Amino acid sequence: MHFNLLTLFPEMFPASLGQSISGKALDKGLWSYECVAIRDFAANKHKSVDGAPFGGGAGMVMRPDVIESALLSITKEKQGRKIYMSPRGKLLTQGLVKELSQEPEITILCGRYEGVDQRVLDAHEFEEISIGDYVLSGGEPAALIVMDACIRLLDGVMGNISTPDEESFSNGLLEYPHYTKPAKWNDMTVPEILTSGHHKNIKAWRQERSEEITKKRRPDIWKEYLGEIQNSHEGN
Ligand code: SAM
């Protein structure tokens, strides 16, 4: 998988993605990235990439002409799916991450200031994706999150370190609690069933904990899960 990053701050990549599992995968060539420094495409002698908003208001807006030139420096075939990181975008979910991780190429536009001139988003059909209901100062940390979530799903990246299908959100539920050595710690023991060696009962216990946690912490996800179960029963 290849990521093109349109950014004013290329030095912000690969950041944490150069470490640990994603860093090893980068070294192995399981994913790659290229930064396009938007400022390099500013045409005027001041190298300005932004302008005051028409209609007034605070802050500055990134110029459409400069962003377009930066985008067109990547050949059409290599642009792939075009994403603009934006708090007003579609919420990033594990389902969307799975979908994105199937793409061979993705171009991510990282906004700054008040955001980007709408015309360039419309003209080049950028999809807007948000990482959550809060506002960051720039799209780069959001892009790193999208990348991290996609990279760990790529073939050969996780090996058998983790089982993505059992993780939170993958089966419609939050994950059950984990325990490891020591079996007794600060007067606290681990649930007995986990040391029983009885795989079927352990699986059932984990499923129950997952359901309990999801119901309590995320009633929105729980409601969806119940709906899916009902649909699958009706489909049978
Ligand atoms: N004026 C914008 C608004 O109110 O929606 C916020 C602009 S924000 C200060 C600057 C840039 O950070 C955005 O253009 C976007 O690229 C990025 N950004 C901020 N919050 C984000 C979020 N929750 N998800 C994705 N990107 C975000």
Coordinates of C-alpha atoms and ligand atoms in Angstrom, one line a residue:
M1 CA 0.0 0.0 0.0
H2 CA 1.3 3.4 -0.9
F3 CA 0.3 6.7 0.7
N4 CA 0.8 10.1 -0.9
L5 CA 0.7 12.9 1.6
L6 CA -0.1 16.4 0.6
T7 CA 1.2 18.5 3.5
L8 CA 2.8 21.8 4.5
F9 CA 4.9 19.8 7.1
P10 CA 6.6 16.8 5.3
E11 CA 8.9 16.5 8.3
M12 CA 5.9 15.3 10.3
F13 CA 6.1 11.9 8.5
P14 CA 6.6 9.0 9.2
A15 CA 6.8 10.0 12.9
S16 CA 5.6 7.1 15.0
L17 CA 5.0 5.0 11.9
G18 CA 8.8 4.6 11.6
Q19 CA 8.8 2.6 14.8
S20 CA 7.8 -0.8 16.0
I21 CA 5.5 -2.9 13.8
S22 CA 4.8 -0.3 11.2
G23 CA 8.5 0.7 11.1
K24 CA 9.5 -2.9 10.4
A25 CA 6.8 -3.2 7.8
L26 CA 8.1 0.0 6.2
D27 CA 11.6 -1.4 6.1
K28 CA 10.3 -4.6 4.5
G29 CA 8.5 -2.6 1.8
L30 CA 5.0 -3.7 2.9
W31 CA 3.9 -0.1 2.7
S32 CA 5.5 3.1 1.4
Y33 CA 4.8 6.8 1.5
E34 CA 5.8 10.0 -0.3
C35 CA 5.3 13.5 0.9
V36 CA 4.4 16.3 -1.5
A37 CA 5.4 19.6 0.1
I38 CA 2.5 21.9 -0.8
R39 CA 4.6 25.0 -0.3
D40 CA 6.9 23.9 -3.2
F41 CA 3.9 24.6 -5.5
A42 CA 3.2 28.1 -4.4
A43 CA 3.6 30.3 -7.5
N44 CA 4.2 33.8 -6.0
K45 CA 7.5 35.0 -4.7
H46 CA 6.3 35.0 -1.1
K47 CA 5.5 31.2 -1.5
S48 CA 2.1 31.9 0.1
V49 CA -0.3 28.9 0.3
D50 CA -3.2 30.6 2.0
G51 CA -5.5 33.6 1.8
A52 CA -8.1 35.4 3.9
P53 CA -11.6 33.9 3.7
F54 CA -14.0 35.5 1.2
G55 CA -17.0 36.7 3.3
G56 CA -14.7 37.6 6.2
G57 CA -14.1 35.7 9.4
A58 CA -11.1 34.6 11.4
G59 CA -8.1 32.6 10.1
M60 CA -6.8 31.7 6.7
V61 CA -7.8 29.2 4.0
M62 CA -5.5 27.1 1.9
R63 CA -5.5 28.1 -1.7
P64 CA -7.1 25.8 -4.3
D65 CA -4.6 26.5 -7.1
V66 CA -1.6 25.6 -4.9
I67 CA -3.2 22.4 -3.7
E68 CA -4.2 21.4 -7.2
S69 CA -0.6 21.9 -8.5
A70 CA 0.6 19.7 -5.6
L71 CA -2.0 17.0 -6.4
L72 CA -1.2 17.0 -10.1
S73 CA 2.5 16.4 -9.4
I74 CA 1.3 12.8 -8.7
T75 CA 0.3 11.0 -11.8
K76 CA -3.4 10.2 -12.0
E77 CA -2.8 6.4 -11.8
K78 CA -0.8 6.9 -8.6
Q79 CA -3.3 9.2 -6.9
G80 CA -5.7 6.4 -6.0
R81 CA -8.5 7.3 -3.5
K82 CA -8.3 10.9 -2.5
I83 CA -9.0 11.8 1.1
Y84 CA -9.2 15.2 2.8
M85 CA -8.8 14.9 6.6
S86 CA -11.5 17.0 8.0
P87 CA -13.6 17.3 11.2
R88 CA -16.8 17.5 9.2
G89 CA -16.0 14.3 7.2
K90 CA -17.3 10.8 7.5
L91 CA -16.3 9.2 10.8
L92 CA -13.3 6.8 10.6
T93 CA -14.5 3.4 11.8
Q94 CA -12.8 0.0 11.7
G95 CA -15.2 -0.9 8.8
L96 CA -13.9 2.1 6.8
V97 CA -10.3 1.3 7.8
K98 CA -10.7 -2.3 6.4
E99 CA -12.1 -0.8 3.2
L100 CA -9.2 1.7 2.8
S101 CA -6.6 -1.0 3.6
Q102 CA -7.6 -2.8 0.4
E103 CA -6.6 0.2 -1.7
P104 CA -3.2 0.0 -3.4
E105 CA -2.8 3.8 -3.3
I106 CA -4.3 6.6 -1.2
T107 CA -3.6 10.3 -1.4
I108 CA -4.3 12.2 1.8
L109 CA -4.6 16.0 1.9
C110 CA -3.7 17.4 5.3
G111 CA -5.4 20.7 6.0
R112 CA -4.0 23.6 8.2
Y113 CA -5.4 26.9 9.3
E114 CA -9.2 27.1 8.8
G115 CA -9.1 24.4 6.2
V116 CA -9.1 24.2 2.4
D117 CA -10.9 26.1 -0.3
Q118 CA -14.0 24.0 -1.2
R119 CA -13.5 24.2 -4.9
V120 CA -10.4 22.0 -5.0
L121 CA -12.2 19.4 -2.9
D122 CA -15.1 19.4 -5.3
A123 CA -13.1 19.5 -8.5
H124 CA -11.0 16.6 -7.5
E125 CA -13.6 14.6 -5.6
F126 CA -11.9 14.4 -2.3
E127 CA -13.6 12.2 0.2
E128 CA -13.7 13.9 3.6
I129 CA -12.8 11.7 6.6
S130 CA -12.8 12.7 10.3
I131 CA -11.0 10.9 13.1
G132 CA -13.5 12.1 15.7
D133 CA -15.6 14.9 17.0
Y134 CA -12.9 17.3 18.0
V135 CA -10.7 19.8 16.2
L136 CA -6.9 19.3 15.7
S137 CA -4.6 22.1 14.5
G138 CA -3.7 20.1 11.4
G139 CA -4.5 17.1 9.3
E140 CA -1.1 15.4 9.7
P141 CA -1.8 13.7 13.0
A142 CA -5.2 12.6 11.6
A143 CA -3.4 11.2 8.5
L144 CA -1.0 9.2 10.7
I145 CA -3.9 7.7 12.5
V146 CA -5.6 6.6 9.2
M147 CA -2.2 5.2 8.0
D148 CA -1.5 3.3 11.3
A149 CA -4.9 1.7 11.3
C150 CA -4.6 0.6 7.7
I151 CA -1.0 -0.6 7.9
R152 CA -1.6 -3.1 10.7
L153 CA -4.2 -4.8 8.6
L154 CA -1.9 -5.3 5.6
D155 CA -0.8 -8.9 4.9
G156 CA 2.4 -9.8 6.7
V157 CA 2.5 -6.8 9.0
M158 CA 1.0 -8.3 12.2
G159 CA 1.9 -12.0 11.5
N160 CA 0.4 -13.9 14.4
I161 CA 1.0 -11.1 16.9
S162 CA -2.7 -10.2 16.8
T163 CA -6.0 -11.5 15.4
P164 CA -7.7 -8.5 13.9
D165 CA -11.0 -10.4 13.6
E166 CA -11.2 -10.7 17.4
E167 CA -10.4 -7.0 18.1
S168 CA -12.7 -4.3 19.2
F169 CA -15.2 -3.2 16.5
S170 CA -14.3 -6.1 14.1
N171 CA -17.1 -8.3 15.3
G172 CA -19.4 -5.5 16.3
L173 CA -18.3 -5.5 19.9
L174 CA -15.6 -4.1 22.2
E175 CA -12.9 -6.5 23.2
Y176 CA -13.0 -8.6 26.4
P177 CA -10.4 -7.8 29.2
H178 CA -6.9 -9.3 29.1
Y179 CA -4.7 -10.8 31.8
T180 CA -1.2 -12.1 32.0
K181 CA 1.6 -13.1 34.5
P182 CA 1.8 -13.0 37.4
A183 CA -1.4 -14.9 38.2
K184 CA -1.6 -13.1 41.6
W185 CA -0.7 -9.5 41.7
N186 CA -1.3 -7.0 44.5
D187 CA -3.8 -9.4 46.0
M188 CA -5.7 -9.6 42.8
T189 CA -6.1 -12.9 41.0
V190 CA -7.0 -13.5 37.3
P191 CA -10.5 -15.0 36.6
E192 CA -10.2 -18.7 37.3
I193 CA -11.7 -19.8 34.0
L194 CA -8.7 -18.3 32.1
T195 CA -6.4 -20.8 33.8
S196 CA -8.8 -23.7 33.4
G197 CA -7.5 -24.7 29.9
H198 CA -11.1 -25.2 28.8
H199 CA -11.1 -23.4 25.5
K200 CA -14.9 -23.6 24.8
N201 CA -15.7 -22.1 28.2
I202 CA -13.0 -19.4 27.8
K203 CA -14.4 -18.4 24.5
A204 CA -18.0 -18.2 26.0
W205 CA -16.6 -16.2 29.0
R206 CA -14.9 -13.7 26.6
Q207 CA -18.0 -13.3 24.5
E208 CA -20.0 -12.5 27.6
R209 CA -17.5 -10.0 28.8
S210 CA -17.4 -8.4 25.4
E211 CA -21.2 -8.0 25.4
E212 CA -21.3 -6.7 28.9
I213 CA -18.6 -4.0 28.3
T214 CA -20.1 -3.0 25.0
K215 CA -23.6 -2.7 26.5
K216 CA -22.3 -0.6 29.3
R217 CA -19.8 1.6 27.6
R218 CA -21.1 2.0 24.0
P219 CA -24.9 1.7 23.9
D220 CA -24.7 3.0 20.3
I221 CA -22.6 0.0 19.1
W222 CA -24.6 -2.4 21.3
K223 CA -27.8 -1.3 19.6
E224 CA -26.3 -1.9 16.1
Y225 CA -25.0 -5.3 17.2
L226 CA -28.4 -6.4 18.4
G227 CA -29.9 -5.2 15.1
E228 CA -27.4 -7.2 13.1
I229 CA -28.1 -10.4 15.1
Q230 CA -31.8 -9.9 14.5
N231 CA -31.3 -9.3 10.8
S232 CA -29.1 -12.5 10.5
H233 CA -31.9 -14.5 12.3
E234 CA -34.5 -13.1 10.0
G235 CA -32.3 -13.9 7.0
N236 CA -32.0 -17.5 8.0
Ligands
SAM1 N1 -12.2 25.2 10.5 C1 -12.3 23.8 10.6 C2 -13.6 23.4 11.2 O1 -14.1 24.1 12.1 O2 -14.1 22.3 10.8 C3 -11.1 23.2 11.4 C4 -9.8 23.4 10.8 S1 -8.5 22.6 11.7 C5 -8.0 23.9 12.7 C6 -7.2 22.4 10.5 C7 -7.1 21.1 9.8 O3 -6.9 20.1 10.8 C8 -8.3 20.7 9.0 O4 -8.3 21.3 7.7 C9 -8.2 19.2 8.9 O5 -7.3 18.8 7.9 C10 -7.5 18.9 10.3 N2 -8.4 18.3 11.3 C11 -8.8 18.9 12.4 N3 -9.6 18.1 13.1 C12 -9.7 17.0 12.5 C13 -10.5 15.8 12.7 N4 -11.2 15.6 13.7 N5 -10.3 14.8 11.8 C14 -9.6 15.0 10.7 N6 -8.9 16.1 10.4 C15 -8.9 17.1 11.3

